[in-house]
Short mmCIF file of N, CA and C in Angstrom, two decimals:
data_model
loop_
_atom_site.label_atom_id
_atom_site.label_comp_id
_atom_site.label_asym_id
_atom_site.label_seq_id
_atom_site.Cartn_x
_atom_site.Cartn_y
_atom_site.Cartn_z
N UNK E 1124 -54.00 -52.10 -80.88
CA UNK E 1124 -52.93 -52.02 -79.91
C UNK E 1124 -52.37 -50.59 -79.88
N UNK E 1125 -52.03 -50.16 -78.69
CA UNK E 1125 -51.52 -48.81 -78.51
C UNK E 1125 -50.06 -48.73 -78.93
N UNK E 1126 -49.62 -47.53 -79.20
CA UNK E 1126 -48.23 -47.34 -79.60
C UNK E 1126 -47.71 -46.10 -78.87
N UNK E 1127 -46.79 -46.28 -77.94
CA UNK E 1127 -46.31 -45.19 -77.11
C UNK E 1127 -44.84 -45.42 -76.80
N UNK E 1128 -44.09 -44.36 -76.46
CA UNK E 1128 -42.68 -44.50 -76.15
C UNK E 1128 -42.47 -45.14 -74.79
N UNK E 1129 -43.36 -44.93 -73.83
CA UNK E 1129 -43.22 -45.49 -72.49
C UNK E 1129 -43.89 -46.86 -72.44
N UNK E 1130 -43.38 -47.80 -73.15
CA UNK E 1130 -43.98 -49.12 -73.19
C UNK E 1130 -43.28 -50.05 -72.23
N UNK E 1131 -44.04 -50.99 -71.68
CA UNK E 1131 -43.42 -51.95 -70.76
C UNK E 1131 -42.55 -52.94 -71.51
N UNK E 1132 -41.67 -53.59 -70.76
CA UNK E 1132 -40.79 -54.62 -71.33
C UNK E 1132 -41.11 -55.93 -70.63
N UNK E 1133 -41.24 -56.99 -71.40
CA UNK E 1133 -41.56 -58.28 -70.81
C UNK E 1133 -40.39 -59.25 -71.01
N UNK E 1134 -40.47 -60.34 -70.29
CA UNK E 1134 -39.45 -61.39 -70.43
C UNK E 1134 -40.13 -62.76 -70.38
N UNK E 1135 -41.22 -62.89 -71.14
CA UNK E 1135 -41.99 -64.14 -71.17
C UNK E 1135 -41.20 -65.23 -71.86
N UNK E 1136 -41.31 -66.44 -71.34
CA UNK E 1136 -40.56 -67.55 -71.91
C UNK E 1136 -41.50 -68.56 -72.56
N UNK E 1137 -42.54 -69.00 -71.85
CA UNK E 1137 -43.37 -70.07 -72.36
C UNK E 1137 -44.76 -69.62 -72.81
N UNK E 1138 -45.17 -68.42 -72.48
CA UNK E 1138 -46.55 -68.00 -72.77
C UNK E 1138 -46.73 -67.42 -74.17
N UNK E 1139 -45.67 -67.21 -74.89
CA UNK E 1139 -45.70 -66.59 -76.23
C UNK E 1139 -46.29 -65.19 -76.18
N UNK E 1140 -46.28 -64.59 -75.00
CA UNK E 1140 -46.78 -63.22 -74.80
C UNK E 1140 -48.26 -63.09 -75.17
N UNK E 1141 -49.04 -64.11 -74.89
CA UNK E 1141 -50.47 -64.08 -75.20
C UNK E 1141 -51.32 -64.28 -73.95
N UNK E 1142 -50.72 -64.10 -72.78
CA UNK E 1142 -51.45 -64.24 -71.52
C UNK E 1142 -51.45 -62.89 -70.80
N UNK E 1143 -52.35 -62.75 -69.84
CA UNK E 1143 -52.48 -61.48 -69.14
C UNK E 1143 -51.29 -61.15 -68.26
N UNK E 1144 -50.49 -62.11 -67.88
CA UNK E 1144 -49.34 -61.77 -67.06
C UNK E 1144 -48.17 -61.24 -67.87
N UNK E 1145 -48.29 -61.19 -69.18
CA UNK E 1145 -47.30 -60.50 -70.02
C UNK E 1145 -47.57 -59.00 -69.92
N UNK E 1146 -46.58 -58.24 -69.53
CA UNK E 1146 -46.76 -56.80 -69.33
C UNK E 1146 -47.20 -56.10 -70.62
N UNK E 1147 -46.60 -56.47 -71.72
CA UNK E 1147 -46.92 -55.83 -73.00
C UNK E 1147 -48.35 -56.15 -73.42
N UNK E 1148 -48.72 -57.41 -73.35
CA UNK E 1148 -50.06 -57.84 -73.77
C UNK E 1148 -51.13 -57.21 -72.89
N UNK E 1149 -50.92 -57.18 -71.58
CA UNK E 1149 -51.88 -56.60 -70.65
C UNK E 1149 -52.06 -55.10 -70.93
N UNK E 1150 -50.98 -54.44 -71.29
CA UNK E 1150 -51.03 -53.00 -71.57
C UNK E 1150 -51.47 -52.69 -72.99
N UNK E 1151 -51.75 -53.75 -73.76
CA UNK E 1151 -52.19 -53.63 -75.16
C UNK E 1151 -51.13 -53.01 -76.06
N UNK E 1152 -49.88 -53.36 -75.79
CA UNK E 1152 -48.76 -52.98 -76.64
C UNK E 1152 -48.24 -54.23 -77.34
N UNK E 1153 -47.65 -54.04 -78.49
CA UNK E 1153 -46.91 -55.13 -79.12
C UNK E 1153 -45.53 -55.18 -78.47
N UNK E 1154 -44.96 -56.37 -78.41
CA UNK E 1154 -43.62 -56.51 -77.86
C UNK E 1154 -42.63 -55.81 -78.80
N UNK E 1155 -41.60 -55.27 -78.22
CA UNK E 1155 -40.61 -54.54 -79.01
C UNK E 1155 -39.27 -55.27 -78.95
N UNK E 1156 -38.28 -54.70 -79.59
CA UNK E 1156 -36.94 -55.28 -79.58
C UNK E 1156 -36.30 -55.21 -78.19
N UNK E 1157 -36.82 -54.31 -77.34
CA UNK E 1157 -36.29 -54.17 -75.98
C UNK E 1157 -36.75 -55.29 -75.06
N UNK E 1158 -37.77 -56.04 -75.44
CA UNK E 1158 -38.28 -57.14 -74.62
C UNK E 1158 -37.31 -58.32 -74.66
N UNK E 1159 -37.34 -59.11 -73.61
CA UNK E 1159 -36.48 -60.29 -73.52
C UNK E 1159 -37.29 -61.57 -73.67
N UNK E 1160 -38.39 -61.52 -74.38
CA UNK E 1160 -39.27 -62.68 -74.51
C UNK E 1160 -38.76 -63.62 -75.60
N UNK E 1161 -39.21 -64.88 -75.51
CA UNK E 1161 -38.82 -65.86 -76.52
C UNK E 1161 -40.07 -66.53 -77.07
N UNK E 1162 -40.10 -66.80 -78.36
CA UNK E 1162 -41.27 -67.40 -78.99
C UNK E 1162 -42.47 -66.48 -78.97
N UNK E 1163 -42.25 -65.22 -79.17
CA UNK E 1163 -43.29 -64.19 -79.02
C UNK E 1163 -44.24 -64.17 -80.21
N UNK E 1164 -45.55 -64.13 -79.91
CA UNK E 1164 -46.58 -63.93 -80.93
C UNK E 1164 -47.22 -62.55 -80.83
N UNK E 1165 -46.82 -61.78 -79.85
CA UNK E 1165 -47.39 -60.45 -79.66
C UNK E 1165 -46.60 -59.43 -80.47
N UNK E 1166 -46.61 -59.62 -81.79
CA UNK E 1166 -45.93 -58.71 -82.70
C UNK E 1166 -46.90 -58.30 -83.80
N UNK E 1167 -46.54 -57.30 -84.55
CA UNK E 1167 -47.42 -56.74 -85.58
C UNK E 1167 -47.83 -57.79 -86.61
N UNK E 1168 -46.97 -58.74 -86.90
CA UNK E 1168 -47.25 -59.77 -87.90
C UNK E 1168 -48.47 -60.61 -87.50
N UNK E 1169 -48.64 -60.87 -86.23
CA UNK E 1169 -49.76 -61.67 -85.73
C UNK E 1169 -50.88 -60.82 -85.14
N UNK E 1170 -51.05 -59.62 -85.63
CA UNK E 1170 -52.01 -58.67 -85.06
C UNK E 1170 -53.43 -59.23 -85.01
N UNK E 1171 -53.89 -59.90 -86.07
CA UNK E 1171 -55.25 -60.44 -86.08
C UNK E 1171 -55.44 -61.52 -85.01
N UNK E 1172 -54.46 -62.39 -84.86
CA UNK E 1172 -54.55 -63.45 -83.86
C UNK E 1172 -54.53 -62.86 -82.45
N UNK E 1173 -53.72 -61.85 -82.22
CA UNK E 1173 -53.65 -61.21 -80.91
C UNK E 1173 -54.96 -60.51 -80.59
N UNK E 1174 -55.57 -59.88 -81.59
CA UNK E 1174 -56.87 -59.24 -81.36
C UNK E 1174 -57.93 -60.27 -81.00
N UNK E 1175 -57.91 -61.42 -81.66
CA UNK E 1175 -58.86 -62.50 -81.34
C UNK E 1175 -58.66 -63.00 -79.93
N UNK E 1176 -57.41 -63.20 -79.54
CA UNK E 1176 -57.11 -63.69 -78.19
C UNK E 1176 -57.56 -62.68 -77.15
N UNK E 1177 -57.28 -61.40 -77.37
CA UNK E 1177 -57.68 -60.39 -76.40
C UNK E 1177 -59.20 -60.24 -76.35
N UNK E 1178 -59.88 -60.40 -77.48
CA UNK E 1178 -61.35 -60.36 -77.48
C UNK E 1178 -61.93 -61.53 -76.70
N UNK E 1179 -61.34 -62.72 -76.86
CA UNK E 1179 -61.81 -63.89 -76.12
C UNK E 1179 -61.61 -63.70 -74.61
N UNK E 1180 -60.47 -63.15 -74.24
CA UNK E 1180 -60.21 -62.90 -72.82
C UNK E 1180 -61.18 -61.87 -72.28
N UNK E 1181 -61.45 -60.83 -73.07
CA UNK E 1181 -62.36 -59.78 -72.61
C UNK E 1181 -63.81 -60.26 -72.56
N UNK E 1182 -64.17 -61.23 -73.40
CA UNK E 1182 -65.52 -61.80 -73.32
C UNK E 1182 -65.68 -62.57 -72.01
N UNK E 1183 -64.65 -63.28 -71.59
CA UNK E 1183 -64.70 -64.03 -70.33
C UNK E 1183 -64.66 -63.10 -69.12
N UNK E 1184 -63.85 -62.07 -69.21
CA UNK E 1184 -63.69 -61.13 -68.10
C UNK E 1184 -63.62 -59.71 -68.67
N UNK E 1185 -64.72 -58.95 -68.62
CA UNK E 1185 -64.72 -57.60 -69.20
C UNK E 1185 -63.71 -56.65 -68.57
N UNK E 1186 -63.31 -56.90 -67.34
CA UNK E 1186 -62.36 -56.02 -66.64
C UNK E 1186 -60.92 -56.52 -66.72
N UNK E 1187 -60.65 -57.45 -67.61
CA UNK E 1187 -59.33 -58.09 -67.65
C UNK E 1187 -58.21 -57.11 -67.96
N UNK E 1188 -58.44 -56.14 -68.81
CA UNK E 1188 -57.39 -55.22 -69.21
C UNK E 1188 -57.44 -53.90 -68.45
N UNK E 1189 -58.29 -53.80 -67.45
CA UNK E 1189 -58.35 -52.59 -66.63
C UNK E 1189 -57.10 -52.50 -65.76
N UNK E 1190 -56.71 -51.29 -65.36
CA UNK E 1190 -55.53 -51.17 -64.50
C UNK E 1190 -55.77 -51.82 -63.14
N UNK E 1191 -54.73 -52.42 -62.59
CA UNK E 1191 -54.84 -53.10 -61.30
C UNK E 1191 -54.84 -52.14 -60.13
N UNK E 1192 -54.12 -51.04 -60.27
CA UNK E 1192 -53.99 -50.07 -59.20
C UNK E 1192 -54.77 -48.81 -59.57
N UNK E 1193 -55.64 -48.37 -58.69
CA UNK E 1193 -56.42 -47.16 -58.91
C UNK E 1193 -55.89 -46.09 -57.98
N UNK E 1194 -55.68 -44.90 -58.52
CA UNK E 1194 -55.23 -43.78 -57.71
C UNK E 1194 -56.45 -42.91 -57.44
N UNK E 1195 -56.79 -42.82 -56.19
CA UNK E 1195 -57.92 -42.01 -55.77
C UNK E 1195 -57.37 -40.68 -55.30
N UNK E 1196 -57.81 -39.59 -55.94
CA UNK E 1196 -57.31 -38.26 -55.63
C UNK E 1196 -58.44 -37.44 -55.07
N UNK E 1197 -58.20 -36.84 -53.91
CA UNK E 1197 -59.18 -35.98 -53.30
C UNK E 1197 -58.90 -34.57 -53.77
N UNK E 1198 -59.86 -33.99 -54.50
CA UNK E 1198 -59.61 -32.67 -55.08
C UNK E 1198 -59.86 -31.57 -54.06
N UNK E 1199 -59.67 -30.33 -54.48
CA UNK E 1199 -59.79 -29.18 -53.59
C UNK E 1199 -61.20 -29.03 -53.03
N UNK E 1200 -62.23 -29.38 -53.80
CA UNK E 1200 -63.60 -29.28 -53.30
C UNK E 1200 -63.89 -30.34 -52.26
N UNK E 1201 -63.15 -31.45 -52.28
CA UNK E 1201 -63.36 -32.51 -51.30
C UNK E 1201 -62.80 -32.15 -49.94
N UNK E 1202 -61.96 -31.12 -49.87
CA UNK E 1202 -61.43 -30.68 -48.58
C UNK E 1202 -62.52 -30.03 -47.75
N UNK E 1203 -63.59 -29.60 -48.41
CA UNK E 1203 -64.75 -29.04 -47.72
C UNK E 1203 -65.47 -30.17 -47.00
N UNK E 1204 -65.82 -30.02 -45.70
CA UNK E 1204 -66.47 -31.10 -44.98
C UNK E 1204 -67.83 -31.50 -45.55
N UNK E 1205 -68.52 -30.59 -46.24
CA UNK E 1205 -69.82 -30.91 -46.81
C UNK E 1205 -69.68 -31.77 -48.05
N UNK E 1206 -68.56 -31.67 -48.72
CA UNK E 1206 -68.33 -32.43 -49.95
C UNK E 1206 -67.20 -33.41 -49.71
N UNK E 1207 -67.53 -34.67 -49.43
CA UNK E 1207 -66.50 -35.66 -49.11
C UNK E 1207 -66.33 -36.67 -50.23
N UNK E 1208 -66.51 -36.26 -51.46
CA UNK E 1208 -66.34 -37.17 -52.58
C UNK E 1208 -64.88 -37.17 -53.01
N UNK E 1209 -64.44 -38.27 -53.52
CA UNK E 1209 -63.09 -38.33 -54.06
C UNK E 1209 -63.17 -38.74 -55.51
N UNK E 1210 -62.33 -38.15 -56.31
CA UNK E 1210 -62.32 -38.43 -57.75
C UNK E 1210 -61.29 -39.48 -58.05
N UNK E 1211 -61.68 -40.49 -58.81
CA UNK E 1211 -60.74 -41.50 -59.24
C UNK E 1211 -60.18 -41.04 -60.58
N UNK E 1212 -58.87 -40.96 -60.64
CA UNK E 1212 -58.26 -40.41 -61.85
C UNK E 1212 -57.00 -41.17 -62.20
N UNK E 1213 -56.46 -40.80 -63.33
CA UNK E 1213 -55.20 -41.36 -63.81
C UNK E 1213 -54.07 -40.79 -62.97
N UNK E 1214 -53.05 -41.61 -62.60
CA UNK E 1214 -51.97 -41.09 -61.79
C UNK E 1214 -51.22 -39.93 -62.43
N UNK E 1215 -51.22 -39.86 -63.76
CA UNK E 1215 -50.52 -38.78 -64.44
C UNK E 1215 -51.37 -37.50 -64.49
N UNK E 1216 -52.67 -37.63 -64.28
CA UNK E 1216 -53.58 -36.49 -64.40
C UNK E 1216 -54.00 -36.04 -63.01
N UNK E 1217 -53.11 -35.39 -62.29
CA UNK E 1217 -53.43 -34.91 -60.96
C UNK E 1217 -53.38 -33.39 -60.92
N UNK E 1218 -53.75 -32.74 -62.01
CA UNK E 1218 -53.67 -31.29 -62.07
C UNK E 1218 -54.69 -30.63 -61.15
N UNK E 1219 -55.86 -31.25 -60.94
CA UNK E 1219 -56.89 -30.67 -60.09
C UNK E 1219 -56.66 -30.98 -58.62
N UNK E 1220 -55.77 -31.89 -58.32
CA UNK E 1220 -55.61 -32.37 -56.95
C UNK E 1220 -54.62 -31.52 -56.17
N UNK E 1221 -54.84 -31.49 -54.86
CA UNK E 1221 -53.89 -30.85 -53.98
C UNK E 1221 -52.76 -31.85 -53.72
N UNK E 1222 -51.54 -31.39 -53.57
CA UNK E 1222 -50.45 -32.33 -53.35
C UNK E 1222 -50.61 -33.07 -52.03
N UNK E 1223 -50.32 -34.36 -52.08
CA UNK E 1223 -50.39 -35.17 -50.88
C UNK E 1223 -51.73 -35.79 -50.62
N UNK E 1224 -52.72 -35.59 -51.49
CA UNK E 1224 -54.06 -36.13 -51.27
C UNK E 1224 -54.36 -37.34 -52.12
N UNK E 1225 -53.35 -37.97 -52.67
CA UNK E 1225 -53.62 -39.13 -53.51
C UNK E 1225 -53.45 -40.41 -52.70
N UNK E 1226 -54.30 -41.37 -53.00
CA UNK E 1226 -54.27 -42.64 -52.30
C UNK E 1226 -54.36 -43.75 -53.33
N UNK E 1227 -53.40 -44.67 -53.29
CA UNK E 1227 -53.38 -45.78 -54.23
C UNK E 1227 -54.02 -46.98 -53.57
N UNK E 1228 -54.88 -47.67 -54.33
CA UNK E 1228 -55.44 -48.89 -53.79
C UNK E 1228 -55.64 -49.90 -54.90
N UNK E 1229 -55.67 -51.13 -54.53
CA UNK E 1229 -55.80 -52.24 -55.46
C UNK E 1229 -57.25 -52.29 -55.92
N UNK E 1230 -57.48 -52.34 -57.22
CA UNK E 1230 -58.83 -52.30 -57.77
C UNK E 1230 -59.64 -53.53 -57.40
N UNK E 1231 -59.05 -54.70 -57.55
CA UNK E 1231 -59.78 -55.94 -57.35
C UNK E 1231 -59.43 -56.61 -56.03
N UNK E 1232 -58.23 -56.46 -55.61
CA UNK E 1232 -57.75 -57.19 -54.45
C UNK E 1232 -56.87 -58.34 -54.91
N UNK E 1233 -56.29 -59.02 -53.99
CA UNK E 1233 -55.41 -60.11 -54.36
C UNK E 1233 -56.01 -61.43 -53.90
N UNK E 1234 -55.29 -62.51 -54.15
CA UNK E 1234 -55.78 -63.82 -53.76
C UNK E 1234 -54.89 -64.45 -52.69
N UNK E 1235 -54.25 -63.62 -51.88
CA UNK E 1235 -53.40 -64.12 -50.80
C UNK E 1235 -54.29 -64.64 -49.68
N UNK E 1236 -54.18 -65.93 -49.40
CA UNK E 1236 -54.95 -66.51 -48.30
C UNK E 1236 -54.06 -66.80 -47.10
N UNK E 1237 -53.01 -67.54 -47.35
CA UNK E 1237 -52.15 -67.95 -46.25
C UNK E 1237 -51.15 -66.87 -45.83
N UNK E 1238 -50.61 -66.14 -46.81
CA UNK E 1238 -49.57 -65.16 -46.48
C UNK E 1238 -50.13 -63.85 -45.95
N UNK E 1239 -51.42 -63.61 -46.13
CA UNK E 1239 -52.10 -62.39 -45.65
C UNK E 1239 -51.39 -61.13 -46.12
N UNK E 1240 -51.03 -61.10 -47.38
CA UNK E 1240 -50.42 -59.94 -48.04
C UNK E 1240 -49.10 -59.51 -47.41
N UNK E 1241 -48.33 -60.45 -46.91
CA UNK E 1241 -47.06 -60.11 -46.27
C UNK E 1241 -45.86 -60.52 -47.11
N UNK E 1242 -46.07 -60.98 -48.32
CA UNK E 1242 -44.96 -61.40 -49.19
C UNK E 1242 -44.74 -60.36 -50.29
N UNK E 1243 -43.53 -60.33 -50.82
CA UNK E 1243 -43.17 -59.32 -51.82
C UNK E 1243 -43.91 -59.49 -53.14
N UNK E 1244 -44.39 -60.69 -53.46
CA UNK E 1244 -45.08 -60.89 -54.74
C UNK E 1244 -46.52 -60.37 -54.70
N UNK E 1245 -47.03 -60.04 -53.56
CA UNK E 1245 -48.40 -59.53 -53.44
C UNK E 1245 -48.42 -58.06 -53.85
N UNK E 1246 -49.33 -57.73 -54.76
CA UNK E 1246 -49.41 -56.34 -55.24
C UNK E 1246 -49.94 -55.40 -54.16
N UNK E 1247 -50.82 -55.89 -53.30
CA UNK E 1247 -51.31 -55.07 -52.19
C UNK E 1247 -50.14 -54.68 -51.27
N UNK E 1248 -49.28 -55.64 -50.99
CA UNK E 1248 -48.11 -55.39 -50.15
C UNK E 1248 -47.21 -54.35 -50.80
N UNK E 1249 -46.98 -54.47 -52.11
CA UNK E 1249 -46.12 -53.52 -52.81
C UNK E 1249 -46.68 -52.11 -52.73
N UNK E 1250 -47.98 -51.97 -52.96
CA UNK E 1250 -48.61 -50.64 -52.93
C UNK E 1250 -48.59 -50.08 -51.52
N UNK E 1251 -48.92 -50.90 -50.54
CA UNK E 1251 -48.94 -50.44 -49.16
C UNK E 1251 -47.54 -50.06 -48.70
N UNK E 1252 -46.57 -50.85 -49.13
CA UNK E 1252 -45.19 -50.55 -48.77
C UNK E 1252 -44.77 -49.21 -49.36
N UNK E 1253 -45.15 -48.97 -50.60
CA UNK E 1253 -44.80 -47.70 -51.25
C UNK E 1253 -45.46 -46.53 -50.55
N UNK E 1254 -46.73 -46.65 -50.19
CA UNK E 1254 -47.41 -45.54 -49.54
C UNK E 1254 -46.86 -45.33 -48.14
N UNK E 1255 -46.47 -46.41 -47.44
CA UNK E 1255 -45.87 -46.25 -46.12
C UNK E 1255 -44.54 -45.53 -46.21
N UNK E 1256 -43.74 -45.82 -47.25
CA UNK E 1256 -42.46 -45.15 -47.43
C UNK E 1256 -42.67 -43.67 -47.72
N UNK E 1257 -43.67 -43.35 -48.53
CA UNK E 1257 -43.96 -41.96 -48.85
C UNK E 1257 -44.40 -41.21 -47.60
N UNK E 1258 -45.27 -41.83 -46.79
CA UNK E 1258 -45.72 -41.19 -45.55
C UNK E 1258 -44.56 -40.97 -44.59
N UNK E 1259 -43.64 -41.93 -44.53
CA UNK E 1259 -42.49 -41.81 -43.65
C UNK E 1259 -41.60 -40.65 -44.07
N UNK E 1260 -41.40 -40.50 -45.38
CA UNK E 1260 -40.59 -39.40 -45.90
C UNK E 1260 -41.24 -38.06 -45.58
N UNK E 1261 -42.56 -37.98 -45.73
CA UNK E 1261 -43.27 -36.73 -45.42
C UNK E 1261 -43.13 -36.37 -43.95
N UNK E 1262 -43.20 -37.36 -43.06
CA UNK E 1262 -43.05 -37.10 -41.63
C UNK E 1262 -41.65 -36.60 -41.34
N UNK E 1263 -40.64 -37.20 -41.95
CA UNK E 1263 -39.27 -36.77 -41.73
C UNK E 1263 -39.01 -35.37 -42.27
N UNK E 1264 -39.65 -35.02 -43.38
CA UNK E 1264 -39.45 -33.69 -43.96
C UNK E 1264 -40.12 -32.60 -43.13
N UNK E 1265 -41.23 -32.92 -42.50
CA UNK E 1265 -41.95 -31.91 -41.70
C UNK E 1265 -41.36 -31.77 -40.31
N UNK E 1266 -40.58 -32.75 -39.87
CA UNK E 1266 -40.01 -32.70 -38.51
C UNK E 1266 -38.83 -31.78 -38.43
#
């Protein structure tokens, strides 16, 4: 399990922080005192059991712990019409990228059938809404 100061905080009630929808467990962090979870097993004391659970989940789905949102950054060489490749990188590592050339997209997609990604709980909607707000701000700043 990773150990970092910028750790997520969860508020799990019934899952004991051993499911993928727990922010700490998905990010491979142990729950901390800042979390609001109850009946938590995602602590250092149960490290072996948590490792077993995460290994079982990863055996069923190898991409289970991968990030849900991928930031695609078009670097300076991609601005050339002959080279139209885009580099997929970490959102924090945009040192090679030109400002304003990053695009966020959902790695797997969602399972919205009836709502067609128009509800607030859909991650695609959240990402699209964020990028639309950023584009709107850029238009207002250039006007």
